[in-house]
Amino acid sequence: MKILVAIKRVVDYAVKIRVKPDKSGVETSNVKMSMNPFCEIALEEALRIKESGRASEVVAVSIGPAQCADTLRTGLAMGADRAIHVEYPGTLYPLSVAKIFKSLVDAEKPGLLLLGKQAIDDDCNQTGQMIAGLLKWPQGTFASKVVLDEQNKVVTVDREVDGGLETLSLDLPAVITTDLRLNQPRYATLPNIMKAKSKAIKKLSPKDLNVEIRSDLEVVQVTEPPKRKAGVILSSVDELIDRLKNEARVI
Amino acid sequence: MKNLTAVSRLLRRSSRSLFDRRSNLTFLGAFCSSSSGLSYKSLQTCEQFTQDDCFHKKVMSKRIYFLRGYGVGIQSNGLRTHHRSLASIASTPERNKSFATINSDDISYFKKVLGERGVIQDEEKLDDANTDWMRKYKGSSKLMLQPRSTQEVSQILDYCNSRCLAVVPQGGNTGLVGGSIPVYDEVIINIGSMNNILSFDKVSGILVCEAGCILENLISFLDNEGYIMPLDLGAKGSCQIGGNVSTNAGGLRLLRYGSLHGSVLGLEVVLANGTVLDMLGTLRKDNTGYDLKHLFIGSEGSLGIVTKVSILTPPKLSSVNVAFLACEDYLSCQKILLEAKRKLGEILSAFEFLDINAMDLVLKQLDGLRDPLPSSKHNFYVLIETTGSMESHDKEKLEAFLVQAIESGLLTDGVVAQDINQASSFWRIREGVPEALLKAGATYKYDLSLPPEKMYDLVEEMRGRLGAAANVVAYGHLGDGNLHLNISTQQYDDNILSKIEPFVYEWTSKQRGSISAEHGVGLMKASKIHYSKSAETVQTMAAIKKVLDHNGILNPYKVLPTSVLSESGGQEPKKES
């Protein structure tokens, strides 16, 4: 069985986000970019499934500008067998990404599609669900445990929901989106970085996949959240009551 | 990395007050009320509490405080073995009788100059200022002054000098060698209120600020301008630039940006008699006469009080890569260093090492860390950081270097951080060693500069001398030739100490190394200075001290042995008006 894993290149989790002066978006030039942490977890899970003998190949896919190849290289260094880069320089929204994936799934015919539950840049949390919808595949989102039974063609997924854990049994092929507690991703070791250099990254364009990129959304403005005001130290309870009454007007 | 240190700083700060409060309620009561009956059990409770509280250093050092500082006055069998410990604290010299003690006239003079706010006699605040960061040293000062301008510092010092009142300049009080706390009743001059940034030149990157600016505040100010401070250290959330300059602090960026002797362009200093030396240049080149500022960089406040600093700051570069590597022997570590200097050249920004004992200790003692190379154990681990301006170029260079090193057998294994989070976790291993040592029990700490090729011989000899009695842990800034030698034991033991000292100092001296690489001399090593400096050199230092501070009121009992200071004579210079 083949596993397809989606990987997104995002502003590094630890970087302090700055808004562009013209408020058109977030500053990404000269900023450290890394693999979306949830995607890292999805890839790790795919690698573990393969290492346990339940899958034969792990294919990493990234959609975006030329530099996505670096992120795919990281994926290959972690252990993915090969990679597909759908190159597109502009802004992409979840529905376009989902359409590209549908087209890729039709071509690659994987038994399982793994994605991070969301990307930390736009926090959309939509792509996995949209792909499942387009493919008409069962979906297990926010997975905190994945058990694959390839003989019976089912996968059991534990999800963390408000009331506790929900366990789903999905027929394969299926879409799974991964949550933080699923696993701890491995580091890229030197021998694997060396091996990754000879692995192939196949380049495609949305056009190759017969997907037309368009969006029903328009970003009007991106602004920073308002700065929190500094607190004050009051000298007496009376003053506190006075301030709460007359300034904050809460009592 | 930055996030992590910021968080731990935050934790350190916040729970400091938390702990202070709680400790006052629970533990101090226990210590005071039943001091003679204090059992080891109650110590364990307090240890348990501190460990539970959180992982950071401040709390851990509080534990040592109980074990060491407070133990001194308590006659208890349980405590004996614990507090007989003060590893390599020399017998403190007698109080210099020529110093006056403060009286009410002094107080009213200081209040006239500084106002009520600048004169601190509150016991709780004094208690903090009297005790060092590690809770290893404790003074008994009754007065802390907080000047807000150079003029005020000058007036205070002029007065103290005329009255022969000893003073101790204090910044963030984060030193490790007892340099910033009073030994007896010296007046504490705290520079923390002088915390203005005076100017920043966006083209040259030259920053001029007052001495009390906290390093982290300078770092975040510069971050917005696209620059960084040329030094970075664990204590950045508390330490002040004046103290950094006065102690010539080293830290993590020294390999790349050099010591403060290179990056400090100018200083304003107030001498003991109140004279203000304006050497606050902002020039890269200035060969007019003796470059006196260098006397004040690293003299630990014993020659003058730094009030303003002009410093050259490097631009902030966007591409940082970190690799965590394994070597089988120390020779390979050195070869890797040499290769890294050649192949990584201008992008190499840190080269740190730790041995297997340090690695084992960190993984055992600290939660939330994992072995980056879990497949097998290695004798040595090396952390390499590169900082450059182009990610793709730097990564290619680093990977080519690493591939070659692994093919030639210098490296046995290694991992390269793929994001900042991974880089932080590699740094956390290296930076976590001191904390792991604190958790493991008693530690004899030495901060030595040695020729890199000899560095590890000392560690092996020490292991031979101590055998199974102690765990000898070695780590440090290999790229700077700076070894942190730590001998970790269950508890402090005079027997073990006698096997370490003076052997470690003599050994270092034989290799023409330094017994004080980046931590300073302070009170801890004032009487040991001759291991690293010749008699003539120390005499000359004493003569300079005599010229600049005739009455010896500035930070007494520190840096130079008192015996040398009492020998040398000299003329008191006239103060210019």
PDB file of C-alpha atoms in Angstrom, chain B residues 102 107 110-111 114-131 140-147 156 166-171 173 180-182 185-193 240:
ATOM      1  CA  ILE B 102      27.828  54.457  57.843  1.00  0.00           C
ATOM      2  CA  ILE B 107      22.370  58.767  55.188  1.00  0.00           C
ATOM      3  CA  PHE B 110      22.845  60.507  50.361  1.00  0.00           C
ATOM      4  CA  LYS B 111      19.167  61.435  50.713  1.00  0.00           C
ATOM      5  CA  LEU B 114      19.552  61.012  45.557  1.00  0.00           C
ATOM      6  CA  GLY B 115      16.248  61.821  47.204  1.00  0.00           C
ATOM      7  CA  GLU B 116      14.384  59.360  49.451  1.00  0.00           C
ATOM      8  CA  ARG B 117      13.765  56.963  46.568  1.00  0.00           C
ATOM      9  CA  GLY B 118      17.418  56.394  45.808  1.00  0.00           C
ATOM     10  CA  VAL B 119      18.400  55.417  49.341  1.00  0.00           C
ATOM     11  CA  ILE B 120      17.335  51.888  50.244  1.00  0.00           C
ATOM     12  CA  GLN B 121      17.465  50.680  53.825  1.00  0.00           C
ATOM     13  CA  ASP B 122      14.558  48.250  53.583  1.00  0.00           C
ATOM     14  CA  GLU B 123      15.750  44.877  54.877  1.00  0.00           C
ATOM     15  CA  GLU B 124      13.986  42.694  52.358  1.00  0.00           C
ATOM     16  CA  LYS B 125      15.445  44.586  49.423  1.00  0.00           C
ATOM     17  CA  LEU B 126      18.858  44.627  51.046  1.00  0.00           C
ATOM     18  CA  ASP B 127      18.667  40.907  51.638  1.00  0.00           C
ATOM     19  CA  ASP B 128      18.319  40.300  47.910  1.00  0.00           C
ATOM     20  CA  ALA B 129      21.180  42.623  47.106  1.00  0.00           C
ATOM     21  CA  ASN B 130      23.373  41.085  49.793  1.00  0.00           C
ATOM     22  CA  THR B 131      23.054  37.598  48.369  1.00  0.00           C
ATOM     23  CA  SER B 140      25.726  42.347  55.463  1.00  0.00           C
ATOM     24  CA  SER B 141      25.324  45.743  53.844  1.00  0.00           C
ATOM     25  CA  LYS B 142      22.852  48.086  55.491  1.00  0.00           C
ATOM     26  CA  LEU B 143      22.578  50.544  52.628  1.00  0.00           C
ATOM     27  CA  MET B 144      21.905  50.445  48.911  1.00  0.00           C
ATOM     28  CA  LEU B 145      22.077  53.547  46.736  1.00  0.00           C
ATOM     29  CA  GLN B 146      20.321  53.856  43.393  1.00  0.00           C
ATOM     30  CA  PRO B 147      21.739  56.787  41.435  1.00  0.00           C
ATOM     31  CA  ILE B 156      28.251  59.525  45.896  1.00  0.00           C
ATOM     32  CA  ALA B 166      33.791  51.006  50.990  1.00  0.00           C
ATOM     33  CA  VAL B 167      31.358  50.442  48.089  1.00  0.00           C
ATOM     34  CA  VAL B 168      30.349  47.543  45.868  1.00  0.00           C
ATOM     35  CA  PRO B 169      28.986  48.345  42.411  1.00  0.00           C
ATOM     36  CA  GLN B 170      26.101  46.077  41.490  1.00  0.00           C
ATOM     37  CA  GLY B 171      24.231  45.445  38.259  1.00  0.00           C
ATOM     38  CA  ASN B 173      23.760  40.465  40.458  1.00  0.00           C
ATOM     39  CA  SER B 180      28.805  41.743  42.904  1.00  0.00           C
ATOM     40  CA  ILE B 181      27.818  41.261  46.527  1.00  0.00           C
ATOM     41  CA  PRO B 182      29.249  43.037  49.586  1.00  0.00           C
ATOM     42  CA  ASP B 185      29.040  46.205  55.172  1.00  0.00           C
ATOM     43  CA  GLU B 186      30.078  47.883  51.914  1.00  0.00           C
ATOM     44  CA  VAL B 187      27.578  50.363  50.510  1.00  0.00           C
ATOM     45  CA  ILE B 188      25.853  48.798  47.492  1.00  0.00           C
ATOM     46  CA  ILE B 189      25.693  51.121  44.492  1.00  0.00           C
ATOM     47  CA  ASN B 190      23.048  49.711  42.201  1.00  0.00           C
ATOM     48  CA  ILE B 191      23.134  51.054  38.676  1.00  0.00           C
ATOM     49  CA  GLY B 192      19.784  49.512  37.640  1.00  0.00           C
ATOM     50  CA  SER B 193      17.952  52.854  37.520  1.00  0.00           C
ATOM     51  CA  GLN B 240      23.024  44.503  32.877  1.00  0.00           C
TER      52      GLN B 240
END
